[in-house]
Structures are given as C-alpha cells and as structure tokens.
Coordinates of C-alpha atoms in Angstrom, one line a residue:
V100 CA -12.1 14.1 -9.7
Y101 CA -14.1 12.0 -12.2
N102 CA -16.8 14.8 -12.3
S103 CA -14.2 17.4 -13.1
P104 CA -14.6 19.0 -16.6
V105 CA -10.8 19.4 -16.7
F106 CA -10.4 15.6 -16.1
E107 CA -13.1 14.8 -18.7
H108 CA -11.5 17.2 -21.2
F109 CA -8.0 15.6 -21.0
L110 CA -9.5 12.1 -21.3
G111 CA -11.4 13.1 -24.4
C112 CA -9.3 15.7 -26.3
Q113 CA -8.4 14.6 -29.8
D114 CA -5.2 16.4 -30.7
D115 CA -2.5 18.7 -29.3
K116 CA -4.4 21.9 -30.2
D117 CA -7.4 20.7 -28.2
W118 CA -5.2 19.7 -25.4
K119 CA -3.6 23.2 -25.2
V120 CA -7.0 24.9 -25.2
G121 CA -8.0 22.7 -22.2
K122 CA -4.6 23.4 -20.5
R123 CA -5.0 27.2 -20.8
A124 CA -8.6 27.0 -19.5
A125 CA -7.5 24.9 -16.5
E126 CA -4.7 27.3 -15.7
R127 CA -7.2 30.2 -15.6
D128 CA -9.3 28.4 -13.0
E129 CA -9.8 30.9 -10.2
F130 CA -10.6 28.2 -7.6
V131 CA -7.0 26.9 -7.1
G132 CA -4.9 26.9 -4.0
A133 CA -6.5 28.8 -1.0
N134 CA -9.1 30.3 -3.3
Y135 CA -10.8 26.9 -3.3
F136 CA -11.8 27.2 0.4
P137 CA -14.7 29.6 -0.1
A138 CA -16.4 26.9 -2.3
F139 CA -17.0 24.8 0.9
V140 CA -20.2 25.0 3.0
H141 CA -20.0 23.8 6.6
P142 CA -21.8 24.3 9.9
D143 CA -20.5 27.0 12.2
N144 CA -18.4 26.1 15.3
N145 CA -18.1 22.6 13.9
T146 CA -14.4 22.0 14.8
P147 CA -13.9 22.1 18.6
D148 CA -10.4 21.3 19.7
C149 CA -9.3 21.1 16.1
E150 CA -5.9 22.6 16.8
I151 CA -5.1 19.7 19.2
T152 CA -6.4 17.1 16.7
I153 CA -4.4 18.6 13.8
A154 CA -1.3 18.8 16.0
N155 CA -1.7 15.1 16.8
F156 CA -2.3 14.3 13.2
S157 CA 0.9 16.1 12.3
K158 CA 2.8 13.8 14.7
F159 CA 0.9 10.8 13.2
V160 CA 2.0 11.8 9.7
K161 CA 5.6 11.9 10.8
N162 CA 5.5 8.6 12.6
M163 CA 3.4 6.9 9.9
T164 CA 5.8 8.1 7.2
G165 CA 8.8 6.6 8.9
H166 CA 7.1 3.3 9.8
A167 CA 5.7 3.0 6.3
Q168 CA 9.1 3.5 4.7
A169 CA 10.6 1.0 7.1
F170 CA 7.9 -1.6 6.3
V171 CA 8.4 -1.1 2.6
S172 CA 12.1 -1.7 3.0
Q173 CA 11.7 -4.8 5.1
A174 CA 8.9 -6.2 2.9
E175 CA 11.0 -5.7 -0.3
H176 CA 13.9 -7.5 1.5
F177 CA 11.6 -10.3 2.4
G178 CA 10.3 -10.5 -1.2
N179 CA 13.8 -10.6 -2.6
L180 CA 14.7 -13.4 -0.1
T181 CA 11.7 -15.6 -1.2
E182 CA 12.4 -15.0 -4.9
K183 CA 16.2 -15.1 -5.0
T184 CA 17.1 -17.2 -1.9
V185 CA 14.3 -19.3 -0.5
G186 CA 13.0 -20.5 -3.9
P187 CA 16.4 -21.4 -5.4
E188 CA 17.4 -23.1 -2.1
Y189 CA 14.4 -25.4 -2.4
Q190 CA 15.4 -26.2 -6.0
K191 CA 19.0 -26.9 -4.9
L192 CA 17.7 -29.3 -2.3
S193 CA 15.5 -30.9 -4.9
S194 CA 18.5 -31.4 -7.2
A195 CA 20.6 -32.9 -4.4
M196 CA 17.7 -35.3 -3.4
Q197 CA 17.3 -36.3 -7.1
K198 CA 21.0 -37.2 -7.2
L199 CA 20.8 -39.1 -3.9
A200 CA 17.8 -41.1 -5.2
D201 CA 19.7 -42.0 -8.4
A202 CA 22.9 -43.0 -6.6
D203 CA 21.7 -46.7 -6.5
G204 CA 21.8 -46.8 -10.3
T205 CA 18.2 -47.7 -10.6
A206 CA 17.5 -44.9 -13.0
D207 CA 20.3 -46.0 -15.3
G208 CA 19.2 -49.6 -15.3
F209 CA 22.3 -50.8 -13.5
P210 CA 21.3 -51.3 -9.9
P211 CA 24.1 -52.6 -7.6
M212 CA 21.9 -55.4 -6.3
P213 CA 20.2 -58.5 -7.5
A214 CA 17.1 -58.0 -9.7
A215 CA 14.7 -59.2 -7.1
V216 CA 16.1 -56.9 -4.5
A217 CA 16.2 -54.0 -7.0
E218 CA 12.5 -54.6 -7.7
Q219 CA 11.8 -54.3 -3.9
C220 CA 13.9 -51.1 -3.6
K221 CA 12.4 -49.4 -6.7
P222 CA 9.5 -47.9 -4.7
I223 CA 11.8 -46.0 -2.4
H224 CA 13.7 -44.7 -5.3
D225 CA 10.5 -43.5 -7.0
A226 CA 9.2 -42.0 -3.7
M227 CA 12.5 -40.0 -3.3
V228 CA 12.3 -38.8 -6.9
R229 CA 8.7 -37.6 -6.2
T230 CA 9.9 -35.8 -3.1
A231 CA 12.6 -34.1 -5.2
F232 CA 10.0 -33.0 -7.8
C233 CA 7.9 -31.8 -4.9
F234 CA 10.7 -29.5 -3.6
E235 CA 11.4 -28.3 -7.2
G236 CA 7.7 -27.3 -7.5
M237 CA 7.7 -25.6 -4.1
G238 CA 10.8 -23.7 -5.0
S239 CA 9.1 -22.4 -8.2
M240 CA 6.1 -21.4 -6.1
W241 CA 8.3 -19.4 -3.6
T242 CA 9.9 -17.5 -6.4
K243 CA 6.5 -16.3 -7.8
Q244 CA 4.5 -15.9 -4.6
A245 CA 5.4 -12.3 -3.9
N246 CA 3.6 -11.2 -7.0
T247 CA 0.3 -12.4 -5.6
D248 CA 0.4 -11.2 -2.0
L249 CA 3.4 -9.1 -1.0
H250 CA 3.6 -6.8 -4.1
P251 CA -0.1 -5.8 -4.0
M252 CA 0.2 -5.0 -0.3
L253 CA 3.4 -2.9 -1.0
E254 CA 1.5 -0.9 -3.7
T255 CA -1.1 0.1 -1.1
I256 CA 1.6 1.1 1.5
K257 CA 3.5 3.0 -1.1
E258 CA 0.4 4.8 -2.2
Y259 CA -0.3 5.9 1.3
S260 CA 3.3 7.0 1.7
G261 CA 2.8 9.3 -1.2
L262 CA -0.4 10.7 0.3
L263 CA 1.2 11.3 3.6
S264 CA 3.9 13.4 1.9
T265 CA 1.1 15.9 1.0
Y266 CA -0.2 16.5 4.5
P267 CA 2.5 18.6 6.0
A268 CA 1.6 21.4 3.6
L269 CA -2.0 21.2 4.6
V270 CA -1.1 21.3 8.3
E271 CA 1.2 24.3 7.6
L272 CA -1.6 26.1 5.8
H273 CA -3.9 25.6 8.7
G274 CA -1.3 26.8 11.2
G275 CA -0.7 29.9 9.1
S276 CA -4.4 30.6 9.0
V277 CA -4.6 30.3 12.8
S278 CA -1.6 32.6 13.2
K279 CA -3.2 35.2 10.9
E280 CA -6.4 35.1 13.0
E281 CA -4.4 35.7 16.2
E282 CA -2.5 38.5 14.5
V283 CA -5.7 40.3 13.3
K284 CA -7.3 40.0 16.8
K285 CA -4.2 41.5 18.3
M286 CA -4.3 44.3 15.8
L287 CA -8.0 45.0 16.7
N288 CA -7.0 45.4 20.3
Q289 CA -4.2 47.8 19.4
D290 CA -5.8 49.9 16.8
K291 CA -9.5 49.7 15.8
Q292 CA -8.9 52.2 13.1
K293 CA -6.8 49.8 11.0
V294 CA -8.8 46.7 11.8
T295 CA -12.5 46.6 12.5
E296 CA -14.6 44.0 14.2
E297 CA -16.2 43.2 10.9
D298 CA -12.7 42.5 9.5
V299 CA -12.0 40.1 12.4
R300 CA -15.3 38.3 11.9
G301 CA -14.4 37.8 8.2
V302 CA -11.0 36.4 9.1
V303 CA -12.5 34.1 11.8
A304 CA -15.0 32.8 9.3
R305 CA -12.4 32.0 6.7
V306 CA -10.1 30.3 9.3
D307 CA -13.1 28.3 10.4
T308 CA -13.5 27.1 6.8
V309 CA -9.9 26.1 6.7
S310 CA -10.3 24.2 10.0
N311 CA -13.4 22.4 8.7
V312 CA -11.7 21.4 5.4
T313 CA -8.6 20.3 7.2
M314 CA -10.6 18.2 9.7
A315 CA -12.7 16.7 6.9
E316 CA -9.6 15.7 5.0
I317 CA -8.1 14.1 8.2
N318 CA -11.3 12.2 8.8
H319 CA -11.5 11.1 5.1
F320 CA -7.9 9.9 5.2
H321 CA -8.3 7.8 8.3
L322 CA -11.6 6.2 7.1
N323 CA -10.2 5.5 3.7
M324 CA -7.0 4.0 5.2
K325 CA -9.1 1.8 7.5
D326 CA -11.0 0.3 4.5
D327 CA -8.0 0.1 2.2
F328 CA -5.8 -1.6 4.9
K329 CA -8.6 -4.0 5.7
A330 CA -8.9 -5.1 2.1
T331 CA -5.2 -5.2 1.5
M332 CA -4.4 -7.3 4.6
Q333 CA -7.3 -9.6 3.9
Q334 CA -6.0 -10.2 0.4
F335 CA -2.5 -10.7 1.7
L336 CA -3.5 -13.3 4.3
R337 CA -5.9 -15.1 2.0
E338 CA -3.1 -15.5 -0.6
Q339 CA -0.7 -16.6 2.1
I340 CA -3.2 -19.2 3.3
E341 CA -3.8 -20.5 -0.2
F342 CA -0.1 -20.6 -0.8
H343 CA 0.7 -22.6 2.3
K344 CA -2.2 -24.9 1.5
K345 CA -0.7 -25.7 -1.9
L346 CA 2.7 -26.3 -0.2
T347 CA 1.0 -28.7 2.2
E348 CA -0.8 -30.5 -0.5
K349 CA 2.5 -31.0 -2.4
L350 CA 4.1 -32.4 0.8
E351 CA 1.2 -34.7 1.5
T352 CA 1.3 -36.1 -2.0
A353 CA 5.1 -36.7 -1.6
L354 CA 4.5 -38.4 1.8
Q355 CA 1.9 -40.7 0.3
A356 CA 4.4 -42.1 -2.1
Y357 CA 6.2 -43.8 0.8
D358 CA 3.1 -45.8 1.8
V359 CA 3.8 -48.3 -1.0
V360 CA 7.4 -49.0 0.2
Q361 CA 7.3 -52.3 2.0

C-alpha cells in the first residue's frame, strides 16, 4: 500500500481541490475488483488440491471468527474485573487494615497501654500500616495493568477479527470462478459452436490465476498471524511477569517490616 500513488497522493494533497482530483483518478483505476487479477504473474499448475485447502480455510475463518469474538468478550470482562473490582477490593482491604492498625490509638497519641508497652507495640502498628499501604499500591496497579498487557493483545485480536470478515467474499469469488470453469467445460461438450477449446483454455487460465491469488492470500494471512500472535503473546506474558514481580516486591517489602517486631 505504501508504494501506491493513490496512497501517496492522499497523504500529500494540499487542499480539497487537489483531493478531489486524486479521488476521481482513483475511481477511474481500471485495476479494481476482479480486473486486478490479470496483473498477477504465477507458475502454471501451482495450486494442487487448492479447492480442498480453500474449503478448509473457509471453515477455519468461521471457527476463528467465533472464537476470536468469544475471546474478546471474555478478555474485556476480565479487564473490567481487574480495573473495577479487583483493584478497588485491594484498596478496600487496605483501608480496613489501616483502621485495624489504628484501633490501638497509637496513631492519635493515646495508646490504651503504658508508655513502655506502647513503645514495644509501635513496630507492629507501623508494620500493619505499611502492609495497608502495600495493598493500596497493589490495588492501584491492578486498576491500570490492563492498559499495558490486555488492551494491546485485544487490539491485535480485534484487528484479525476485522481481517477475517473480509475472507468469505474472497472464498465466494473463488468458488464462483470454479463454477464458471465447470460451466464453460460443460458447454464445450454440448456445443463446440458456442464455446471453443481456446475459450476454455482462457477461462482455465483465469481461474488458475484466481486460485493462485487466493492461495497466496491464505498463506500470507497464516504466516502474518503466526508472527503477530507470537509478538502479541510474548508482550502480554512479559508484562504479566513484570506486573507480578512488582506485586511480589511490594509484598516482600511489607513482610520485612515485621522482622523488627520483637
């Protein structure tokens, strides 16, 4: 696409008039729709068993579309839970722990115990306060985490859902081409005055082009999906690992606060 003069024009046009000139030129492009196929060059007899492969791909598109939509729904639900439920629940627990720690009056300067005992008990109060702060921080982390791992993964899945929606038309186009080839061959057997062998060879060649383009697109889709899913899942897992490491560090820091309690 980036080499397309149409694309370059619309990126660089300066005003509405220039834009309309480019729009009209693009609309006059003869190589649109099925007319684009003759622009391809491919080896002859390059797509053995392509009908089986394309039929299987059609089933894959249907299955993948359904599973991708289900995944997006479940992942969005999970993201909402971490942002609106898990994070706030951590913060509620933090608040409750803070109040529990302050119940002895140490924070107000009126401990219900002799000063000497209060001094010995102060470390447990401070440690519990630190634990409360720890859970407050973890709650904040949970509410923001989806932005760094889940949402980027969802963008990739949604992008592929959009791509998948375009493939039924391609499969239908190929199926129509194959049907036309069968029809022309049948006509040749019935009446060689209406359809010649040269006509049939031309149709077969054009259908072969459609088959090659369709197979190339299928292969391109799967190879790109492999690379994109690899990168997306690696990023998701790295962010999850980093997130849980930070949670663990907070918990370990809170735990160390109790070592001074004697």
